[in-house]
CSV table of C-alpha atoms in Angstrom, one decimal:
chain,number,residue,atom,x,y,z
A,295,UNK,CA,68.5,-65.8,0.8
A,296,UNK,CA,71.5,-67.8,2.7
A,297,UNK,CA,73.0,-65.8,5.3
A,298,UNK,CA,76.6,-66.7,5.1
A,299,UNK,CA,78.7,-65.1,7.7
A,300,UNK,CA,82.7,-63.5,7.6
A,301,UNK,CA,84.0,-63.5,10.9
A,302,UNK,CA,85.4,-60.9,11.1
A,303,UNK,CA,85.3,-57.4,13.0
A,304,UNK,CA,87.0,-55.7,10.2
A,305,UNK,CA,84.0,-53.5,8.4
A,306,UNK,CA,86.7,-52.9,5.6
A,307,UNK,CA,87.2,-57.2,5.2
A,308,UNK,CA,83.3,-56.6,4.5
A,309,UNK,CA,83.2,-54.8,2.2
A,310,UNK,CA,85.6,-56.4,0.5
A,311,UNK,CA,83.7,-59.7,0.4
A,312,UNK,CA,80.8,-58.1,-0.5
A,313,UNK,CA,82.1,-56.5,-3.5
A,314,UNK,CA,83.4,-59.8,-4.9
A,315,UNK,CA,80.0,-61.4,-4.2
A,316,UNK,CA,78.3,-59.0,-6.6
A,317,UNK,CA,81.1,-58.5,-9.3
A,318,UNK,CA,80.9,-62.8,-9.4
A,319,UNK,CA,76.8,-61.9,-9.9
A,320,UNK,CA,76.4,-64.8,-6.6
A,321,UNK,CA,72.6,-63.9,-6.3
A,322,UNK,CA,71.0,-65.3,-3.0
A,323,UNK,CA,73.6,-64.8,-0.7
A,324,UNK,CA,73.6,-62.4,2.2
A,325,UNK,CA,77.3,-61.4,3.7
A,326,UNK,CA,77.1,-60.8,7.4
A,327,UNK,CA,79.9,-60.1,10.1
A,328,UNK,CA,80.6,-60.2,13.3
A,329,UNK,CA,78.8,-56.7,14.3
A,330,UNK,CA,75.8,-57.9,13.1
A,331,UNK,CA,75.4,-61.4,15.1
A,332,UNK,CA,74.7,-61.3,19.3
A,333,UNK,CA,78.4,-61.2,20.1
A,334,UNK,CA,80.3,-64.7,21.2
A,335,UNK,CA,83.9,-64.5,22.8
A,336,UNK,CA,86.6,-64.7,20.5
A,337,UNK,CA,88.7,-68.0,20.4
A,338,UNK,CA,92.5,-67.3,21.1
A,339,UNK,CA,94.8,-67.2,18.0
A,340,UNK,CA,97.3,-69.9,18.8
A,341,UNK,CA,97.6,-72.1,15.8
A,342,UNK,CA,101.6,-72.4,14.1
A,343,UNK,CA,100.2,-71.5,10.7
A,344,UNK,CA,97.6,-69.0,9.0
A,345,UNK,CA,95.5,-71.9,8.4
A,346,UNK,CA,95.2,-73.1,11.2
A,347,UNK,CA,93.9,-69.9,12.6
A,348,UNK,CA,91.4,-69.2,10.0
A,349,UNK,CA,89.6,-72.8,10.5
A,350,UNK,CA,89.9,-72.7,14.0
A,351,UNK,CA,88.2,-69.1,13.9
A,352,UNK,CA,85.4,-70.6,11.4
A,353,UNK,CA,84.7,-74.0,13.6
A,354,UNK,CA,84.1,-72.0,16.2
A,355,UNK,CA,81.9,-69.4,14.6
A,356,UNK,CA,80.0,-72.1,12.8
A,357,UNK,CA,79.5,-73.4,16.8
A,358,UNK,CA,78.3,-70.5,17.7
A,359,UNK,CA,75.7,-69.5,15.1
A,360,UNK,CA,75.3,-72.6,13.1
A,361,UNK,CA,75.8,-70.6,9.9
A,362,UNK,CA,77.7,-70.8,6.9
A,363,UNK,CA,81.1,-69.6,7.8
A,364,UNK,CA,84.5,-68.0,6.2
A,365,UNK,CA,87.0,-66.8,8.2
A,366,UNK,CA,90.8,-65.1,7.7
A,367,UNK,CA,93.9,-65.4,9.1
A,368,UNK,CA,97.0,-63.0,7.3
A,369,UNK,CA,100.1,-61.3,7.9
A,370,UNK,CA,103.6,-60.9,6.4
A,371,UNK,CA,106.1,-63.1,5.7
A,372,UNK,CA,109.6,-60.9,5.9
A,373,UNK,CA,112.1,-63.2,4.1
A,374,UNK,CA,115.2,-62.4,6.2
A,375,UNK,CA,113.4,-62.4,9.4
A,376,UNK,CA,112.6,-66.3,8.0
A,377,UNK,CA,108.5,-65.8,7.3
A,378,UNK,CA,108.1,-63.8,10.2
A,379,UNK,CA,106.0,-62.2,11.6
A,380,UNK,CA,103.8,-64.6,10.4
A,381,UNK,CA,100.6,-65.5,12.7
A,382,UNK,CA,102.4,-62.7,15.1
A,383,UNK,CA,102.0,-60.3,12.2
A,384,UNK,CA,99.5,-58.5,14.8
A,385,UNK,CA,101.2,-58.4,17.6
A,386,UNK,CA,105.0,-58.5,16.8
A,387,UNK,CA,105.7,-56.2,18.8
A,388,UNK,CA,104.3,-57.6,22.1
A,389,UNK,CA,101.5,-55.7,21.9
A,390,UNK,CA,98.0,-56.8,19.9
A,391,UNK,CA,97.2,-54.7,16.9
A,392,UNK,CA,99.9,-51.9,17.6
A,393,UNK,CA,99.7,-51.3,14.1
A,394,UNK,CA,103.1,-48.7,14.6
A,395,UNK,CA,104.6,-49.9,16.6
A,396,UNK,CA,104.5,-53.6,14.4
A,397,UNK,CA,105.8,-52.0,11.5
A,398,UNK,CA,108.2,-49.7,13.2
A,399,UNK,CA,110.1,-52.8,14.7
A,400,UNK,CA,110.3,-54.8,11.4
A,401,UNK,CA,111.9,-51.8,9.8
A,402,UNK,CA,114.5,-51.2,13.0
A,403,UNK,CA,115.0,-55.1,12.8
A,404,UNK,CA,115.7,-54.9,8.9
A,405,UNK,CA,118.0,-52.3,9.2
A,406,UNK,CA,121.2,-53.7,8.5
A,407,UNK,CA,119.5,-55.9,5.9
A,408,UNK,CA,120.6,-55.3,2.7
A,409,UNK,CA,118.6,-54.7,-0.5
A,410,UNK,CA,118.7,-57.7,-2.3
A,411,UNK,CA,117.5,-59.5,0.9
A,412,UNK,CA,114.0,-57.5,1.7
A,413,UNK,CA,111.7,-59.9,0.0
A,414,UNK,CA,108.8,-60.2,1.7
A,415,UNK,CA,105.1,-61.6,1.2
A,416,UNK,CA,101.8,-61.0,2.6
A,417,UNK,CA,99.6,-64.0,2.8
A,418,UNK,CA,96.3,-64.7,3.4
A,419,UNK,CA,94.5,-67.8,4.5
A,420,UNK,CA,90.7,-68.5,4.0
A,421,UNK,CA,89.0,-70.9,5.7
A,422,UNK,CA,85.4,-71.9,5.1
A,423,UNK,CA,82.8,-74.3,6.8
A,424,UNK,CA,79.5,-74.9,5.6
A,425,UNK,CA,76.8,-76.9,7.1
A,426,UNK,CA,76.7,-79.2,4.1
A,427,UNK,CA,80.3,-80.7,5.2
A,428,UNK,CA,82.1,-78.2,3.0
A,429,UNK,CA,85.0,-77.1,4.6
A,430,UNK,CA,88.7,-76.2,3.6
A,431,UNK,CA,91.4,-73.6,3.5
A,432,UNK,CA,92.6,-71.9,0.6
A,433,UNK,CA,96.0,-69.7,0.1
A,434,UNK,CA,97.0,-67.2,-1.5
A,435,UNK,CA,100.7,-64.7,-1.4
A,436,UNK,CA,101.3,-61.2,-2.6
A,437,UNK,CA,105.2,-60.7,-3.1
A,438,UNK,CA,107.1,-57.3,-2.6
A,439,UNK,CA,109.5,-56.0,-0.8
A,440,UNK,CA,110.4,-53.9,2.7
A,441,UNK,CA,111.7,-50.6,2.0
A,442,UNK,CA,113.4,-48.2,4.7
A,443,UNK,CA,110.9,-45.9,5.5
A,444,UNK,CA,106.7,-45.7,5.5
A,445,UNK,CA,104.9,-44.2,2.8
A,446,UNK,CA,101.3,-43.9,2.1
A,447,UNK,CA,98.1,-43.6,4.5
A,448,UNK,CA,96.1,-46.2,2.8
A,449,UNK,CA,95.2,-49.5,4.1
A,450,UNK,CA,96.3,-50.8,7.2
A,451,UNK,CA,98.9,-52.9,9.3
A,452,UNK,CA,102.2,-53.5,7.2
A,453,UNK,CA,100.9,-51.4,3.9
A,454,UNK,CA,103.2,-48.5,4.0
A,455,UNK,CA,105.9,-50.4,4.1
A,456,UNK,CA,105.7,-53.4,1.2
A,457,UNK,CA,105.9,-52.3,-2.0
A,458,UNK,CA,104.4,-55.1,-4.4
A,459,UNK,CA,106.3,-56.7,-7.3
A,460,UNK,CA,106.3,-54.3,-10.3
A,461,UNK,CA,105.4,-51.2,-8.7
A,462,UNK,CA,107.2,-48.1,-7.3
A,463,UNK,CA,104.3,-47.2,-4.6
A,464,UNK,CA,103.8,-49.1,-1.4
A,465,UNK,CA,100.3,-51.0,-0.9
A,466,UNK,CA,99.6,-48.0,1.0
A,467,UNK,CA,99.4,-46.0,-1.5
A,468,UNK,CA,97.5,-47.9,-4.1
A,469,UNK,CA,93.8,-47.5,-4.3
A,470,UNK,CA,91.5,-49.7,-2.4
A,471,UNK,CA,90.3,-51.4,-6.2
A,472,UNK,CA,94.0,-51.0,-7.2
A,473,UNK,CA,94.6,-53.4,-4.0
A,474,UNK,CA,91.5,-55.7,-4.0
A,475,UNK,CA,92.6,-56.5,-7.6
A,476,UNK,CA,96.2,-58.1,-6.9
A,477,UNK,CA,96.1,-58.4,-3.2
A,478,UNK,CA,96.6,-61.5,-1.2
A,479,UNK,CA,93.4,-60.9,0.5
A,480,UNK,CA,91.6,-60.3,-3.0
A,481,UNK,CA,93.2,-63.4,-4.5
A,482,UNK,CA,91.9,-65.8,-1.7
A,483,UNK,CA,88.5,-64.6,-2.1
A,484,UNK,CA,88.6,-65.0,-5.8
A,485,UNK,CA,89.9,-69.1,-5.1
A,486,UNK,CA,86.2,-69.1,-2.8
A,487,UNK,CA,83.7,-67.9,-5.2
A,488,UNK,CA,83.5,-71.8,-6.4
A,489,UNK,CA,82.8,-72.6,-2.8
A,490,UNK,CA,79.8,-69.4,-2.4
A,491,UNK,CA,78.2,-70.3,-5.7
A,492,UNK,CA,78.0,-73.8,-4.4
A,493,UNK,CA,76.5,-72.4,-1.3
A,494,UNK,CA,73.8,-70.1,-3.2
A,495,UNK,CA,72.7,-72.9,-5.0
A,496,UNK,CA,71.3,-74.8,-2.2
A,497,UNK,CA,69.0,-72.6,-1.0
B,103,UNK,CA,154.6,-68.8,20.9
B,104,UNK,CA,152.2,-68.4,18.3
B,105,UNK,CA,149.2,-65.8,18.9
B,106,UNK,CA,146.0,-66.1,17.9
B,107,UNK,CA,143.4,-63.9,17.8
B,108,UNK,CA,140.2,-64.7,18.9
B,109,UNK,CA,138.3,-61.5,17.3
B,110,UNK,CA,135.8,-60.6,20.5
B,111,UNK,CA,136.1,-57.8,22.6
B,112,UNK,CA,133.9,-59.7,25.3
B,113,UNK,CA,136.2,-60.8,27.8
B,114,UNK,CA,134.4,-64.0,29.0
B,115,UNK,CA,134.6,-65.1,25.6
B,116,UNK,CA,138.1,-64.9,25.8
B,117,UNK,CA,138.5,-66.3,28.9
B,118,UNK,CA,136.5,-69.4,28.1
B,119,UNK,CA,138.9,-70.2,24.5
B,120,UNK,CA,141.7,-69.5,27.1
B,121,UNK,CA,140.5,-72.5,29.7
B,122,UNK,CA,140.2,-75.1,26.5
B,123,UNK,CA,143.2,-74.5,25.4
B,124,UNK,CA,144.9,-75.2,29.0
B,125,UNK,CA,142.3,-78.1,29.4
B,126,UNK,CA,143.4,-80.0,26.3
B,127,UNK,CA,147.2,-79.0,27.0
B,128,UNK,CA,147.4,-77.1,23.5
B,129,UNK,CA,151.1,-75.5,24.3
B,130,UNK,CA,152.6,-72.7,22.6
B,131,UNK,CA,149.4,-71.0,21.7
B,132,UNK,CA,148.5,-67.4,23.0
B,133,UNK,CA,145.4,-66.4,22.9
B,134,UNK,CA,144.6,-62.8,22.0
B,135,UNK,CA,141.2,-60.7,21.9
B,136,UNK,CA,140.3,-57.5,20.2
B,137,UNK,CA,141.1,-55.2,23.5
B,138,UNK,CA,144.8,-56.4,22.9
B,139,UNK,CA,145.8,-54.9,19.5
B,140,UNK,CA,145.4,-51.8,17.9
B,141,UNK,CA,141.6,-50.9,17.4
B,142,UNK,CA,140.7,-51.3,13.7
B,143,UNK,CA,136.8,-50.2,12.5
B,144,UNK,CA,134.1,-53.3,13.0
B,145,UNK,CA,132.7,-54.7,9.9
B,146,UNK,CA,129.0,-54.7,10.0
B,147,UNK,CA,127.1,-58.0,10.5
B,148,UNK,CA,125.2,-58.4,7.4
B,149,UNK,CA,124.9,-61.9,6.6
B,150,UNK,CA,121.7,-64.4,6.2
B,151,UNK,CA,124.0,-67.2,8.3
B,152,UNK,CA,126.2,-67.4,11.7
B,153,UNK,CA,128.4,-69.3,9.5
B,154,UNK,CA,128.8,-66.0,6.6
B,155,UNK,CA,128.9,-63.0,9.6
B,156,UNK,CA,131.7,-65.1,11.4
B,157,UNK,CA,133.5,-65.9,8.7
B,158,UNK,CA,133.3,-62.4,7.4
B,159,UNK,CA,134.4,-61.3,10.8
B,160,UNK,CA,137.5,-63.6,10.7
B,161,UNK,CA,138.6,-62.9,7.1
B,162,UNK,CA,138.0,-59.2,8.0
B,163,UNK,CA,140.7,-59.2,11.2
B,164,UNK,CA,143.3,-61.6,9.0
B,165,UNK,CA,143.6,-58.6,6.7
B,166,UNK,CA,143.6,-56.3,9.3
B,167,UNK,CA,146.6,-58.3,11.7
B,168,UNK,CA,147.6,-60.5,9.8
B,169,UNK,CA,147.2,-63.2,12.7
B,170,UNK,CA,145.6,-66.5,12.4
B,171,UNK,CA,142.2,-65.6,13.6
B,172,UNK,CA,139.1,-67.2,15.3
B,173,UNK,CA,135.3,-65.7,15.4
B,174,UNK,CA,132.1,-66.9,16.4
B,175,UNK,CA,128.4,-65.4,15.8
B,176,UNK,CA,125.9,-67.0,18.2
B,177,UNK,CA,122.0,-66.3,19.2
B,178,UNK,CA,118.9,-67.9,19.8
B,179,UNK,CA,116.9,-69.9,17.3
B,180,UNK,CA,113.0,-69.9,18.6
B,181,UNK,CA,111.0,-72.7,16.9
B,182,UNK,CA,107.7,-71.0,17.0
B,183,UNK,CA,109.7,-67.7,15.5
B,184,UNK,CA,111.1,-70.0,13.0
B,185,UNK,CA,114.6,-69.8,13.8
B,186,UNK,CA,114.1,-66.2,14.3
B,187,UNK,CA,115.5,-64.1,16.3
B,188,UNK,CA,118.7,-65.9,15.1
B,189,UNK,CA,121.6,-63.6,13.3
B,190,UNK,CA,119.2,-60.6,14.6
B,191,UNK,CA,119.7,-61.9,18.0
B,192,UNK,CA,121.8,-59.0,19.5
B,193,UNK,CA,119.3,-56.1,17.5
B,194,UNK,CA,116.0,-58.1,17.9
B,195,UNK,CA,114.1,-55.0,19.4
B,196,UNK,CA,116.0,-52.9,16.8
B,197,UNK,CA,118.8,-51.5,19.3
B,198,UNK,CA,121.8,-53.5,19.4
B,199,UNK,CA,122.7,-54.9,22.4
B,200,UNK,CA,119.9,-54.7,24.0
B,201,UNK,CA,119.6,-57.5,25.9
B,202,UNK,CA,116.7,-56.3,28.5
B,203,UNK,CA,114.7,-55.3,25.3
B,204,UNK,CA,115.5,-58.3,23.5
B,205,UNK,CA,114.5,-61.1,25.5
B,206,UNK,CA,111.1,-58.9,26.8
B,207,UNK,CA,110.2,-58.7,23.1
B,208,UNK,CA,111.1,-62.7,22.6
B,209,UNK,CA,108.7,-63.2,25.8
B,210,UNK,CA,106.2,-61.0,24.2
B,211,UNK,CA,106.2,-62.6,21.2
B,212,UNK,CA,105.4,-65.7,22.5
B,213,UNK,CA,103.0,-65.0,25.2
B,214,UNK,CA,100.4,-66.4,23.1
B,215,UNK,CA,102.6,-69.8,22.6
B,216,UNK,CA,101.5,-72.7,23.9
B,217,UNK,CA,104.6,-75.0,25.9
B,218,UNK,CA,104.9,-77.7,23.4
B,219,UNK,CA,105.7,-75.5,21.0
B,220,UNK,CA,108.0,-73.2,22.7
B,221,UNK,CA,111.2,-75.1,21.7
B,222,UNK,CA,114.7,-73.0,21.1
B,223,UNK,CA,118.1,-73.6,20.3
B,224,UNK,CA,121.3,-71.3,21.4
B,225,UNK,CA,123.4,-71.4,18.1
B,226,UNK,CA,127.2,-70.6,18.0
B,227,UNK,CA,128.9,-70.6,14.4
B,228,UNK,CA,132.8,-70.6,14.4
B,229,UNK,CA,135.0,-69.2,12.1
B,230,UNK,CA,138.5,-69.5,11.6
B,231,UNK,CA,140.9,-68.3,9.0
B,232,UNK,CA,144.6,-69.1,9.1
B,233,UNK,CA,147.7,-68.4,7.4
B,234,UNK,CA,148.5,-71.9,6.5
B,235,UNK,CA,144.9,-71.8,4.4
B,236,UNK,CA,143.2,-73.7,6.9
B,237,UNK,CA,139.7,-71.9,7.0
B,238,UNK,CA,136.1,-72.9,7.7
B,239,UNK,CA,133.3,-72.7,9.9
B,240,UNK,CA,131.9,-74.8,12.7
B,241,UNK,CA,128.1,-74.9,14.6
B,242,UNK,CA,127.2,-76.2,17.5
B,243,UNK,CA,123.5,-76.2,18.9
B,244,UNK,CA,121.8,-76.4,22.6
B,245,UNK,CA,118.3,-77.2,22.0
B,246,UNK,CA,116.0,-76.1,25.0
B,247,UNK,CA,112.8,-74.1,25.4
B,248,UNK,CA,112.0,-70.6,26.1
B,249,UNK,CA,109.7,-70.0,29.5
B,250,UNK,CA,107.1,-67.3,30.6
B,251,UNK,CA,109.4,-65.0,32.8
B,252,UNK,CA,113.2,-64.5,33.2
B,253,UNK,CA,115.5,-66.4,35.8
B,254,UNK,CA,118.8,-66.1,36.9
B,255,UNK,CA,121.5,-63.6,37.1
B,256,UNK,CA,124.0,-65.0,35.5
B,257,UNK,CA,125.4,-65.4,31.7
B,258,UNK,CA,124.3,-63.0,28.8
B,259,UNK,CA,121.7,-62.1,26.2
B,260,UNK,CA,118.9,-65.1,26.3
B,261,UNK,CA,120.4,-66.9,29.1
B,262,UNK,CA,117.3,-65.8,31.4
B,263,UNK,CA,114.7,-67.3,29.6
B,264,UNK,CA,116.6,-70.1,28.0
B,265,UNK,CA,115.8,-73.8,30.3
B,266,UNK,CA,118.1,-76.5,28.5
B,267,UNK,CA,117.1,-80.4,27.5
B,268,UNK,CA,117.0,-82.1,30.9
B,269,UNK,CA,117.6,-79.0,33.2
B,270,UNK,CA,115.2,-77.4,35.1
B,271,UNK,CA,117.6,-74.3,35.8
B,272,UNK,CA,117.8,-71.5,32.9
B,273,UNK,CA,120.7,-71.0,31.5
B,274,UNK,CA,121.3,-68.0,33.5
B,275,UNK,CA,121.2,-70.0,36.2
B,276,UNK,CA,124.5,-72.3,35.6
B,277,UNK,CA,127.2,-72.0,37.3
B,278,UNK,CA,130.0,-70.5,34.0
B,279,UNK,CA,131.7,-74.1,34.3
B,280,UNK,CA,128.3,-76.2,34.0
B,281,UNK,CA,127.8,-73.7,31.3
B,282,UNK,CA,130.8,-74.4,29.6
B,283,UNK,CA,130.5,-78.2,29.4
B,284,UNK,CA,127.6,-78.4,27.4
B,285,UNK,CA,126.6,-75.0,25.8
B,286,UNK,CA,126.6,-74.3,22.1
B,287,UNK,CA,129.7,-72.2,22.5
B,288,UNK,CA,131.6,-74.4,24.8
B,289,UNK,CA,131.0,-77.3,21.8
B,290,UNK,CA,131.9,-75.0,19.2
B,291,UNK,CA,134.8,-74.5,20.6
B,292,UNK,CA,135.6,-78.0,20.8
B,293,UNK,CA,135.3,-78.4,17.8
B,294,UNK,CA,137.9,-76.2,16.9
B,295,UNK,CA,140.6,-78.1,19.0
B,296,UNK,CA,142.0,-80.0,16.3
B,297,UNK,CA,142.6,-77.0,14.3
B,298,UNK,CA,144.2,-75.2,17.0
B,299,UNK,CA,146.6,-78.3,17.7
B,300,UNK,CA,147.5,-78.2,14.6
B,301,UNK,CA,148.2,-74.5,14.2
B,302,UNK,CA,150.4,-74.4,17.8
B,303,UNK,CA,152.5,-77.5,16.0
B,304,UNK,CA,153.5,-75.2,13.0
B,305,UNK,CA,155.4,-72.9,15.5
């Protein structure tokens, strides 16, 4: 069994990965996080881009465990606030993981912004490093749209507030396997399962 | 005497389109602000650009006076915000006018933002629309950086946290004439000097 560790906090992320790991059928491979690893302190998120963040947050993990590691960094792209809030998506407004009050500012700061100009995306970055040299970053983008006012009490961060292209309900309001199917988040993952199998198959 | 109407209701504004022309000797030309005629309703400031809300603003005040008319939209363009808080600039912590709020949130934002990448650029579009036809925009930009805490009393809006190419001092912290000479808005005015010459020689 190869230990292969998401790090990440997030117990939902977990899941998440875990699921995928067993609908692929990846046999020998053992998803742990964060929580279950003697803790290390967290490197600072500093990097321009998503991808920087998820491989720095991956070379540092695989420094401090010497395990297989992925790592994300996501957030959403407002198009009239030019790709922001981007790698500030968690703490746009000042304050880190403020879920509320994050949201409640991109909506006061697209308030005078017109319909046809609330495109948005959310985008996820994966990165991964293996001890075999392995090691890369993979993309993917869900696009939607801002609406006016939150709906929905699923998910988490910007959710009630993007509704995704060809659908009426925010991502809050979809179903966690509506979600994981179209998601930025679930799309990424898919793009690694090449990598994983590659990893099972060494041990 | 020929008036034109400089469509601001800020008084320094005013005053500063009022010292260029006397600097460059453009006779015959009086210049007017907002405050001076009779009140008409604001048009809101939807555009993507500088260049589309001043223009908008201009066209908007020729139909309303029927004066030859110059506007400008200006803010703050932060690199590591890309370009952001830019036409938001005056609503960037969702209440307009804000400045206080405003320029906390920018420092927020960035807290995490390491200096080389905390470049910024003040940005003033121009707009002008007159009744010989002549119409168009101009931009000027005063590239700079943004620092850690606020300095200086004077000026508006970013000025505080604003330190220009080769200056040590914030913005805020020029005297109005220093200010003047090489800010975004003083340029973009000065760019506008051949139109006005030519507008006080159809009189």
């Amino acid at each position: 069994m190869t230990r292969v560790l998401l790090a990440t906090r997030n117990a939902k992320k977990l899941t998440e990965l875990r699921r995928i790991v067993a609908a692929e059928s990846i046999t020998g491979l053992e998803v742990v996080g964060l929580a279950d690893l003697p803790p290390f302190p967290d490197a600072p998120e500093t990097g321009a881009t998503f991808e920087e963040n998820a491989l720095a947050k991956a070379r540092d993990a695989v420094r401090e465990t010497g395990l297989p590691v992925i790592a994300d960094d996501s957030g959403i792209a407002v198009d009239a606030l030019n790709g922001m809030p981007g790698v500030l998506s968690a703490r746009w407004s000042g304050r880190h993981g403020a879920d509320d009050a994050n949201l409640e500012l991109v909506l006061a700061q697209l308030n005078d912004v017109p319909e046809e100009r609330r495109g948005a995306a959310f985008v996820c970055a994966i990165a991964y490093s293996f001890p075999d040299g392995d090691e890369g970053t993979l993309r993917a983008e869900w696009r939607g749209s801002v609406i006016r006012e939150r709906r929905g009490t699923g998910g988490f961060g910007y959710d009630p507030i993007f509704v995704p292209e060809g659908e009426t309900r925010t991502s809050a309001e979809l179903s966690a396997e509506e979600k994981d199917a179209v998601s930025h988040r679930g799309q990424a993952l898919r793009l690694l399962v090449p990598h994983l199998k590659a990893l099972a198959q060494q041990a």
